[in-house]
Amino acid sequence: MPEVEEYAEVIVDLPSGHLDQSLTYRIPPSLKGEVKVGSMVLVPLQNRRSIGYVLEISPSSSVPEVKEIISILPPNPILREHQISLCRWMAEYYLSSFSRSLRLALPPGRARKISEMIELVGSGTDHIQADGGLKEKHRQILMHLSQMGRLTRSDLKKCFPDKSTDRYLRRLEELGLIRRTFTVQEPRAELLMEEAVYLQDYRLEDRARLKGSRKQEEILSFLETHGDGIAVRELLALTGSSRSSLKRLVEKGFCHISQVRVRRDIMGLHGVDEEWEGGKVDLTTEQARAVEEISASLEKGDGQVFLLKGITGSGKTEVYLRCAQKALDQGRNVLILVPEISLTPQMIRFLSQRLGIELGVFHSQLSPSERYDQWVDILNGKIKIVVGTRSAIFSPLDNLGLIVVDEEHDPSYKESVMPRYHAREAAVQLAKIFSATLVLGSATPALESMYKARKGEYRLLSLSTRVPGRKLPQVSLIDLKQEKKERGGSDLLSSTLLTEMSDCLSQGEQGILFLNRRGFANFLICSRCGHVPKCRNCDISLTFHKKDRLLVCHHCYWKEGASDLCPACRNISLILMGAGTQRVEETLRKIFPHHRVIRMDADTTRPKLAHFRLLEEFRQERGAILLGTQMITKGLHFPNVTLVGVVSADTALNLPDFRAAERTFQLLTQVSGRSGRGEKEGKVIVQSYNPTNYAVQLAVAQDYDSFYEEEVGKRDDLGYPPFSQIINLIFLSKDKQVAEDGSTTLKKMLGGS
């Protein structure tokens, strides 16, 4: 009976992503049963070797002649089917190549590359001078190889960059003058292994023969008393023995040494070894209702999407905890996404110490090997809950019952490079794959999310009050125009803010100062009337370009000359906005020399786990100021913070983005929520040149519903999302005219004039 053939559909991972369709390969008899959906394989492609991923296995092929898979690369399989499904959707939705999307789901540090080496064979040098029908280009290549030795294909092509080089190399290989070899590069991430000692069965009379070998006896007695499986380094340190004594015990058959995996202490890195400071709390009526509805969806397995809208301090995290426990009780796994690395330690501390289980952690400040450790434990079923930033959506966590996207409105969930996915939208798709319940949580939901909730696509749940014993902070709005005229003060911090900060610190309490620099763009603002020049087409702020003294719209590229004269009030009072965190830090240190100022921005958080270290320092420091950018505005819980100051509400308000008002409302509401989260009542000081702007006013009032109605009406009038989808089309070419012609052609195809 002939052997049944098997074929695999393989997507080849090419750097360019140009070949974005699966190819059929035969599974050789030696690999039958080993090749699986999700396997990473080495395959021939034209006259090279390439890495590919198996998408499907079938007993037949419509292709008459197919090549064979060469080998499987560990771990096997490297991808789970749900990851393949998610990446397929992502490639289609975001117009990315499939292979590029799949790379996001690969284990950290395990992506592999093929290195192609080219070298002369013995007779190659004989043909350099001889007339053997070779062209001058052939001889130049042979001469270069004879001088340099083995070279990678890419290095050789740097010396011979023209397109004909590949053809000349093929001819030289056909003549037997050069040899090509392919090497799969070693992965960057590996499990941490060490030697451990294990006892073997032995007879008592054999044991008696050790008398006189004191060190060997001590080692054996220690193993008999304390059990085996102890690390060699630890055993030798505890017994004061030498490796040679242990080696002789192994040779005599009393024990053996094996390589064992050492799990890296990821949880300890995030401070989870500390005592839990709080217990299980009583739920408010609204919390109990939210937990009940989400739990009912988990019971049904209906894949319901919930939008949990809860004001700051209303206890959304407690709802997540209760629902996560419910999913675990059902034997299903949980994925929780947070927007910033700084929120990860706090969330895993809550979950780990309340639920009493180990969690998986995914974020960019862990090393590839640390993340690979987590990946292996997830794959082996040791981890049931994963917490992480947007990349955690690609973890191999299977059997999902609950997905939580905390602070779902946050722009950090949007990836800035291809594929430019949004983790919230990817979470919606992942929930569909597993029929999992999805909870989108925020005090200030994205307009698109609330729009879907109002239309009935999502189920809206509300938490309208803070948990018992906590009041919303008192918010004061400082008009910087008036402040400058009447009271003076520094050019950055108003006298009101400085007075309140002084009172706060003198009582041993803590303050937070927020300065938005994320997505910062220079813009002009009138210090007398607050006017900001805007685009006449798009109604967004014009960006100031100092070199050419131009105001430019970064949406439609409208340009106009910049002037010091305000077009609204006709005063020479237009100033350039923007002060960095370092400048504010210097001011604070001069004014409050006896108090600690902790700065959190892109510079200070660059070192590994610096987010966690800085927040821990602030948490333990009485009378301290935390100065930071967007990363400090949400989710953080510091009961001793009684004052929050917003240095400039105008920075976010005047970004060249149609979402500027929404971003401003969200940032001001979120940062205000960091104040008064303990027993003491909190205060918030918001500084602005535009205190009458609706986004600022409604954020101060913590009135999301009114803001939504105002903003959604403006979006409808202008045709902005959620009433449309905006797509940015970029045409790239070395030839400017080619790019312009391509864009003009597409514009005509789309109906533009």
mmCIF file of C-alpha atoms in Angstrom, residues 243-527:
data_model
loop_
_atom_site.group_PDB
_atom_site.id
_atom_site.type_symbol
_atom_site.label_atom_id
_atom_site.label_comp_id
_atom_site.label_asym_id
_atom_site.label_seq_id
_atom_site.Cartn_x
_atom_site.Cartn_y
_atom_site.Cartn_z
ATOM 1 C CA ARG A 243 33.499 19.530 42.186
ATOM 2 C CA SER A 244 35.975 16.660 42.001
ATOM 3 C CA SER A 245 34.359 15.007 45.059
ATOM 4 C CA LEU A 246 30.954 15.275 43.401
ATOM 5 C CA LYS A 247 32.379 13.941 40.138
ATOM 6 C CA ARG A 248 33.687 10.821 41.904
ATOM 7 C CA LEU A 249 30.242 10.217 43.451
ATOM 8 C CA VAL A 250 28.733 10.381 39.968
ATOM 9 C CA GLU A 251 31.358 7.953 38.611
ATOM 10 C CA LYS A 252 30.541 5.502 41.425
ATOM 11 C CA GLY A 253 26.840 5.597 40.482
ATOM 12 C CA PHE A 254 25.448 7.263 43.619
ATOM 13 C CA CYS A 255 24.004 10.248 41.772
ATOM 14 C CA HIS A 256 23.821 11.873 38.376
ATOM 15 C CA ILE A 257 23.872 15.450 37.099
ATOM 16 C CA SER A 258 21.227 16.820 34.727
ATOM 17 C CA GLN A 259 20.515 20.169 33.126
ATOM 18 C CA VAL A 260 17.360 21.732 34.592
ATOM 19 C CA ARG A 261 15.527 24.916 33.777
ATOM 20 C CA VAL A 262 15.787 27.871 36.149
ATOM 21 C CA ARG A 263 12.728 30.099 36.007
ATOM 22 C CA ARG A 264 13.565 33.778 36.103
ATOM 23 C CA ASP A 265 11.823 35.724 38.882
ATOM 24 C CA ILE A 266 9.663 38.044 36.786
ATOM 25 C CA MET A 267 7.167 38.656 39.592
ATOM 26 C CA GLY A 268 9.904 39.695 42.014
ATOM 27 C CA LEU A 269 11.114 42.256 39.474
ATOM 28 C CA HIS A 270 7.704 43.916 39.750
ATOM 29 C CA GLY A 271 7.590 43.960 43.548
ATOM 30 C CA VAL A 272 5.048 41.156 44.008
ATOM 31 C CA ASP A 273 6.984 39.734 46.940
ATOM 32 C CA GLU A 274 5.654 42.525 49.165
ATOM 33 C CA GLU A 275 2.845 42.153 51.672
ATOM 34 C CA TRP A 276 -0.670 42.707 50.350
ATOM 35 C CA GLU A 277 -1.952 45.928 51.882
ATOM 36 C CA GLY A 278 -5.662 45.449 51.264
ATOM 37 C CA GLY A 279 -8.251 42.729 51.477
ATOM 38 C CA LYS A 280 -11.430 41.941 49.633
ATOM 39 C CA VAL A 281 -13.761 44.939 49.696
ATOM 40 C CA ASP A 282 -17.524 45.228 49.737
ATOM 41 C CA LEU A 283 -18.936 46.074 46.326
ATOM 42 C CA THR A 284 -21.081 49.116 45.670
ATOM 43 C CA THR A 285 -24.482 48.505 44.098
ATOM 44 C CA GLU A 286 -23.156 49.524 40.673
ATOM 45 C CA GLN A 287 -20.048 47.343 41.008
ATOM 46 C CA ALA A 288 -22.173 44.359 42.028
ATOM 47 C CA ARG A 289 -24.440 44.881 39.010
ATOM 48 C CA ALA A 290 -21.442 45.079 36.665
ATOM 49 C CA VAL A 291 -19.898 41.903 38.109
ATOM 50 C CA GLU A 292 -23.252 40.122 37.828
ATOM 51 C CA GLU A 293 -23.766 41.026 34.156
ATOM 52 C CA ILE A 294 -20.203 40.196 33.122
ATOM 53 C CA SER A 295 -20.343 36.915 35.068
ATOM 54 C CA ALA A 296 -23.588 36.002 33.298
ATOM 55 C CA SER A 297 -21.851 36.503 29.942
ATOM 56 C CA LEU A 298 -18.975 34.298 31.113
ATOM 57 C CA GLU A 299 -21.470 31.588 32.085
ATOM 58 C CA LYS A 300 -23.149 31.721 28.676
ATOM 59 C CA GLY A 301 -19.907 32.035 26.716
ATOM 60 C CA ASP A 302 -21.704 34.463 24.412
ATOM 61 C CA GLY A 303 -18.704 36.692 23.601
ATOM 62 C CA GLN A 304 -20.444 39.869 24.786
ATOM 63 C CA VAL A 305 -18.483 43.147 24.631
ATOM 64 C CA PHE A 306 -18.980 45.407 27.672
ATOM 65 C CA LEU A 307 -18.024 49.062 27.934
ATOM 66 C CA LEU A 308 -17.398 49.678 31.638
ATOM 67 C CA LYS A 309 -17.586 53.449 32.092
ATOM 68 C CA GLY A 310 -16.521 54.295 35.626
ATOM 69 C CA ILE A 311 -15.347 57.611 36.995
ATOM 70 C CA THR A 312 -11.837 57.715 38.449
ATOM 71 C CA GLY A 313 -11.734 55.940 41.804
ATOM 72 C CA SER A 314 -15.025 54.096 41.225
ATOM 73 C CA GLY A 315 -13.454 50.640 41.570
ATOM 74 C CA LYS A 316 -13.147 49.320 38.022
ATOM 75 C CA THR A 317 -10.122 47.223 39.037
ATOM 76 C CA GLU A 318 -12.216 45.445 41.678
ATOM 77 C CA VAL A 319 -14.712 44.509 38.957
ATOM 78 C CA TYR A 320 -11.842 43.118 36.851
ATOM 79 C CA LEU A 321 -10.599 41.058 39.816
ATOM 80 C CA ARG A 322 -13.991 39.498 40.562
ATOM 81 C CA CYS A 323 -14.641 38.666 36.911
ATOM 82 C CA ALA A 324 -11.134 37.245 36.443
ATOM 83 C CA GLN A 325 -11.762 34.917 39.388
ATOM 84 C CA LYS A 326 -15.051 33.856 37.795
ATOM 85 C CA ALA A 327 -13.308 32.987 34.505
ATOM 86 C CA LEU A 328 -10.603 31.023 36.353
ATOM 87 C CA ASP A 329 -13.275 29.111 38.292
ATOM 88 C CA GLN A 330 -14.699 28.053 34.916
ATOM 89 C CA GLY A 331 -11.301 26.712 33.873
ATOM 90 C CA ARG A 332 -10.715 29.489 31.351
ATOM 91 C CA ASN A 333 -7.827 31.915 31.014
ATOM 92 C CA VAL A 334 -7.675 35.703 31.324
ATOM 93 C CA LEU A 335 -5.862 38.420 29.354
ATOM 94 C CA ILE A 336 -5.601 41.943 30.802
ATOM 95 C CA LEU A 337 -4.159 44.798 28.748
ATOM 96 C CA VAL A 338 -2.880 48.065 30.227
ATOM 97 C CA PRO A 339 -1.730 51.035 28.129
ATOM 98 C CA GLU A 340 1.521 51.902 29.895
ATOM 99 C CA ILE A 341 4.390 49.867 31.341
ATOM 100 C CA SER A 342 4.076 51.972 34.498
ATOM 101 C CA LEU A 343 0.667 50.409 35.213
ATOM 102 C CA THR A 344 1.878 46.817 34.893
ATOM 103 C CA PRO A 345 3.417 46.389 38.398
ATOM 104 C CA GLN A 346 0.337 47.790 40.118
ATOM 105 C CA MET A 347 -2.047 45.565 38.164
ATOM 106 C CA ILE A 348 -0.041 42.371 38.643
ATOM 107 C CA ARG A 349 0.320 43.112 42.357
ATOM 108 C CA PHE A 350 -3.472 43.429 42.681
ATOM 109 C CA LEU A 351 -4.144 40.264 40.684
ATOM 110 C CA SER A 352 -1.380 38.038 42.009
ATOM 111 C CA GLN A 353 -1.897 38.769 45.679
ATOM 112 C CA ARG A 354 -5.690 38.795 45.536
ATOM 113 C CA LEU A 355 -6.078 35.705 43.359
ATOM 114 C CA GLY A 356 -3.052 33.903 44.773
ATOM 115 C CA ILE A 357 -1.684 32.678 41.445
ATOM 116 C CA GLU A 358 1.293 33.423 39.238
ATOM 117 C CA LEU A 359 0.797 35.717 36.273
ATOM 118 C CA GLY A 360 2.461 36.132 32.930
ATOM 119 C CA VAL A 361 3.851 39.595 32.212
ATOM 120 C CA PHE A 362 4.493 41.025 28.742
ATOM 121 C CA HIS A 363 6.044 44.422 28.098
ATOM 122 C CA SER A 364 9.023 45.856 26.240
ATOM 123 C CA GLN A 365 11.255 46.491 29.271
ATOM 124 C CA LEU A 366 11.688 42.781 29.918
ATOM 125 C CA SER A 367 14.611 41.201 28.074
ATOM 126 C CA PRO A 368 13.884 38.783 25.198
ATOM 127 C CA SER A 369 14.952 35.858 27.412
ATOM 128 C CA GLU A 370 12.667 36.983 30.254
ATOM 129 C CA ARG A 371 9.746 37.265 27.845
ATOM 130 C CA TYR A 372 10.615 33.891 26.329
ATOM 131 C CA ASP A 373 10.445 32.394 29.838
ATOM 132 C CA GLN A 374 6.907 33.720 30.120
ATOM 133 C CA TRP A 375 6.031 32.408 26.657
ATOM 134 C CA VAL A 376 7.147 28.868 27.548
ATOM 135 C CA ASP A 377 5.191 28.882 30.822
ATOM 136 C CA ILE A 378 2.061 30.118 29.044
ATOM 137 C CA LEU A 379 2.440 27.437 26.377
ATOM 138 C CA ASN A 380 2.865 24.753 29.056
ATOM 139 C CA GLY A 381 -0.281 25.872 30.874
ATOM 140 C CA LYS A 382 1.506 27.086 34.025
ATOM 141 C CA ILE A 383 0.190 30.626 33.569
ATOM 142 C CA LYS A 384 -3.549 31.335 33.458
ATOM 143 C CA ILE A 385 -3.543 35.150 33.500
ATOM 144 C CA VAL A 386 -1.410 37.414 31.320
ATOM 145 C CA VAL A 387 -0.995 41.138 32.038
ATOM 146 C CA GLY A 388 0.773 43.398 29.606
ATOM 147 C CA THR A 389 0.860 46.266 27.190
ATOM 148 C CA ARG A 390 -0.464 46.061 23.624
ATOM 149 C CA SER A 391 1.993 43.332 22.523
ATOM 150 C CA ALA A 392 0.422 40.923 25.055
ATOM 151 C CA ILE A 393 -2.484 40.529 22.620
ATOM 152 C CA PHE A 394 -0.174 38.173 20.670
ATOM 153 C CA SER A 395 0.712 35.909 23.612
ATOM 154 C CA PRO A 396 0.036 32.172 23.110
ATOM 155 C CA LEU A 397 -2.530 32.189 25.954
ATOM 156 C CA ASP A 398 -5.222 29.746 24.839
ATOM 157 C CA ASN A 399 -8.745 28.985 26.039
ATOM 158 C CA LEU A 400 -9.524 32.630 26.767
ATOM 159 C CA GLY A 401 -12.674 33.306 28.753
ATOM 160 C CA LEU A 402 -12.153 36.965 29.660
ATOM 161 C CA ILE A 403 -10.261 39.817 28.009
ATOM 162 C CA VAL A 404 -9.949 43.189 29.758
ATOM 163 C CA VAL A 405 -8.689 46.343 28.042
ATOM 164 C CA ASP A 406 -8.080 48.826 30.857
ATOM 165 C CA GLU A 407 -8.075 52.546 29.940
ATOM 166 C CA GLU A 408 -9.389 51.473 26.539
ATOM 167 C CA HIS A 409 -9.391 55.071 25.263
ATOM 168 C CA ASP A 410 -5.626 55.421 25.533
ATOM 169 C CA PRO A 411 -3.692 56.209 22.313
ATOM 170 C CA SER A 412 -0.822 53.969 23.518
ATOM 171 C CA TYR A 413 -2.841 50.993 22.283
ATOM 172 C CA LYS A 414 -2.203 52.156 18.711
ATOM 173 C CA GLU A 415 1.007 50.840 17.126
ATOM 174 C CA SER A 416 2.947 53.481 15.174
ATOM 175 C CA VAL A 417 4.824 51.158 12.777
ATOM 176 C CA MET A 418 3.565 48.520 10.354
ATOM 177 C CA PRO A 419 1.360 46.720 10.966
ATOM 178 C CA ARG A 420 -0.309 49.734 12.595
ATOM 179 C CA TYR A 421 -2.831 47.789 14.641
ATOM 180 C CA HIS A 422 -4.973 49.065 17.494
ATOM 181 C CA ALA A 423 -4.883 46.644 20.437
ATOM 182 C CA ARG A 424 -8.498 47.456 21.364
ATOM 183 C CA GLU A 425 -9.750 46.441 17.921
ATOM 184 C CA ALA A 426 -7.468 43.388 17.948
ATOM 185 C CA ALA A 427 -8.949 42.436 21.342
ATOM 186 C CA VAL A 428 -12.447 42.589 19.839
ATOM 187 C CA GLN A 429 -11.328 40.163 17.127
ATOM 188 C CA LEU A 430 -9.541 37.872 19.606
ATOM 189 C CA ALA A 431 -12.682 37.730 21.749
ATOM 190 C CA LYS A 432 -14.650 36.612 18.669
ATOM 191 C CA ILE A 433 -12.154 33.801 18.018
ATOM 192 C CA PHE A 434 -12.650 32.377 21.537
ATOM 193 C CA SER A 435 -16.245 33.560 22.132
ATOM 194 C CA ALA A 436 -14.677 35.270 25.146
ATOM 195 C CA THR A 437 -16.230 38.077 27.155
ATOM 196 C CA LEU A 438 -14.515 41.412 26.509
ATOM 197 C CA VAL A 439 -14.525 44.303 29.008
ATOM 198 C CA LEU A 440 -13.404 47.737 27.802
ATOM 199 C CA GLY A 441 -12.838 49.898 30.875
ATOM 200 C CA SER A 442 -12.376 53.664 31.124
ATOM 201 C CA ALA A 443 -13.453 56.783 32.968
ATOM 202 C CA THR A 444 -13.373 58.555 29.608
ATOM 203 C CA PRO A 445 -14.254 56.045 26.867
ATOM 204 C CA ALA A 446 -13.150 56.703 23.307
ATOM 205 C CA LEU A 447 -15.911 58.348 21.298
ATOM 206 C CA GLU A 448 -15.914 55.386 18.919
ATOM 207 C CA SER A 449 -16.512 52.975 21.813
ATOM 208 C CA MET A 450 -19.287 55.046 23.366
ATOM 209 C CA TYR A 451 -20.878 55.482 19.926
ATOM 210 C CA LYS A 452 -20.992 51.688 19.537
ATOM 211 C CA ALA A 453 -22.421 51.342 23.048
ATOM 212 C CA ARG A 454 -25.149 53.889 22.286
ATOM 213 C CA LYS A 455 -25.957 51.969 19.082
ATOM 214 C CA GLY A 456 -26.218 48.698 21.016
ATOM 215 C CA GLU A 457 -23.098 47.002 19.623
ATOM 216 C CA TYR A 458 -21.537 47.057 23.113
ATOM 217 C CA ARG A 459 -23.283 46.633 26.473
ATOM 218 C CA LEU A 460 -22.829 49.789 28.574
ATOM 219 C CA LEU A 461 -22.167 49.442 32.315
ATOM 220 C CA SER A 462 -21.696 52.522 34.519
ATOM 221 C CA LEU A 463 -19.941 53.234 37.813
ATOM 222 C CA SER A 464 -21.005 56.797 38.610
ATOM 223 C CA THR A 465 -19.665 57.215 42.167
ATOM 224 C CA ARG A 466 -16.334 56.703 43.871
ATOM 225 C CA VAL A 467 -16.022 53.830 46.308
ATOM 226 C CA PRO A 468 -17.241 54.684 49.844
ATOM 227 C CA GLY A 469 -15.039 57.083 51.791
ATOM 228 C CA ARG A 470 -13.577 58.790 48.722
ATOM 229 C CA LYS A 471 -14.829 62.046 47.230
ATOM 230 C CA LEU A 472 -14.050 63.539 43.856
ATOM 231 C CA PRO A 473 -11.357 66.228 44.176
ATOM 232 C CA GLN A 474 -12.083 69.961 44.137
ATOM 233 C CA VAL A 475 -10.977 71.363 40.774
ATOM 234 C CA SER A 476 -9.815 74.961 40.260
ATOM 235 C CA LEU A 477 -9.255 76.472 36.828
ATOM 236 C CA ILE A 478 -6.530 79.104 36.486
ATOM 237 C CA ASP A 479 -6.750 81.561 33.584
ATOM 238 C CA LEU A 480 -3.099 82.111 32.687
ATOM 239 C CA LYS A 481 -3.957 85.312 30.820
ATOM 240 C CA GLN A 482 -5.341 86.878 33.998
ATOM 241 C CA GLU A 483 -2.595 85.322 36.126
ATOM 242 C CA LYS A 484 0.049 86.969 34.002
ATOM 243 C CA LYS A 485 -1.665 90.359 34.174
ATOM 244 C CA GLU A 486 -2.551 90.432 37.871
ATOM 245 C CA ARG A 487 -0.399 88.155 40.011
ATOM 246 C CA GLY A 488 2.832 87.494 38.235
ATOM 247 C CA GLY A 489 4.305 84.122 39.175
ATOM 248 C CA SER A 490 6.768 82.088 37.151
ATOM 249 C CA ASP A 491 6.227 81.703 33.434
ATOM 250 C CA LEU A 492 5.387 78.026 34.014
ATOM 251 C CA LEU A 493 3.624 77.729 37.368
ATOM 252 C CA SER A 494 0.936 80.077 38.662
ATOM 253 C CA SER A 495 1.074 81.563 42.146
ATOM 254 C CA THR A 496 -2.087 79.620 43.037
ATOM 255 C CA LEU A 497 -0.515 76.312 42.062
ATOM 256 C CA LEU A 498 2.705 77.097 43.937
ATOM 257 C CA THR A 499 0.807 78.100 47.094
ATOM 258 C CA GLU A 500 -1.296 74.925 47.065
ATOM 259 C CA MET A 501 1.788 72.794 46.428
ATOM 260 C CA SER A 502 3.587 74.414 49.359
ATOM 261 C CA ASP A 503 0.635 73.686 51.682
ATOM 262 C CA CYS A 504 0.432 70.090 50.448
ATOM 263 C CA LEU A 505 4.134 69.367 50.973
ATOM 264 C CA SER A 506 4.279 71.036 54.385
ATOM 265 C CA GLN A 507 1.686 68.535 55.647
ATOM 266 C CA GLY A 508 3.741 65.557 54.476
ATOM 267 C CA GLU A 509 1.380 64.895 51.576
ATOM 268 C CA GLN A 510 2.299 64.316 47.933
ATOM 269 C CA GLY A 511 1.677 66.237 44.747
ATOM 270 C CA ILE A 512 1.631 65.327 41.061
ATOM 271 C CA LEU A 513 2.417 67.774 38.262
ATOM 272 C CA PHE A 514 1.423 66.799 34.742
ATOM 273 C CA LEU A 515 3.017 68.262 31.633
ATOM 274 C CA ASN A 516 1.795 66.779 28.380
ATOM 275 C CA ARG A 517 4.631 66.284 25.929
ATOM 276 C CA ARG A 518 3.323 63.205 24.137
ATOM 277 C CA GLY A 519 2.940 63.921 20.439
ATOM 278 C CA PHE A 520 4.128 67.464 21.211
ATOM 279 C CA ALA A 521 3.976 69.938 18.348
ATOM 280 C CA ASN A 522 4.978 73.599 18.515
ATOM 281 C CA PHE A 523 2.056 75.967 18.201
ATOM 282 C CA LEU A 524 1.416 79.674 18.700
ATOM 283 C CA ILE A 525 -1.020 81.023 21.268
ATOM 284 C CA CYS A 526 -2.026 84.564 22.152
ATOM 285 C CA SER A 527 -1.062 85.370 25.744
#
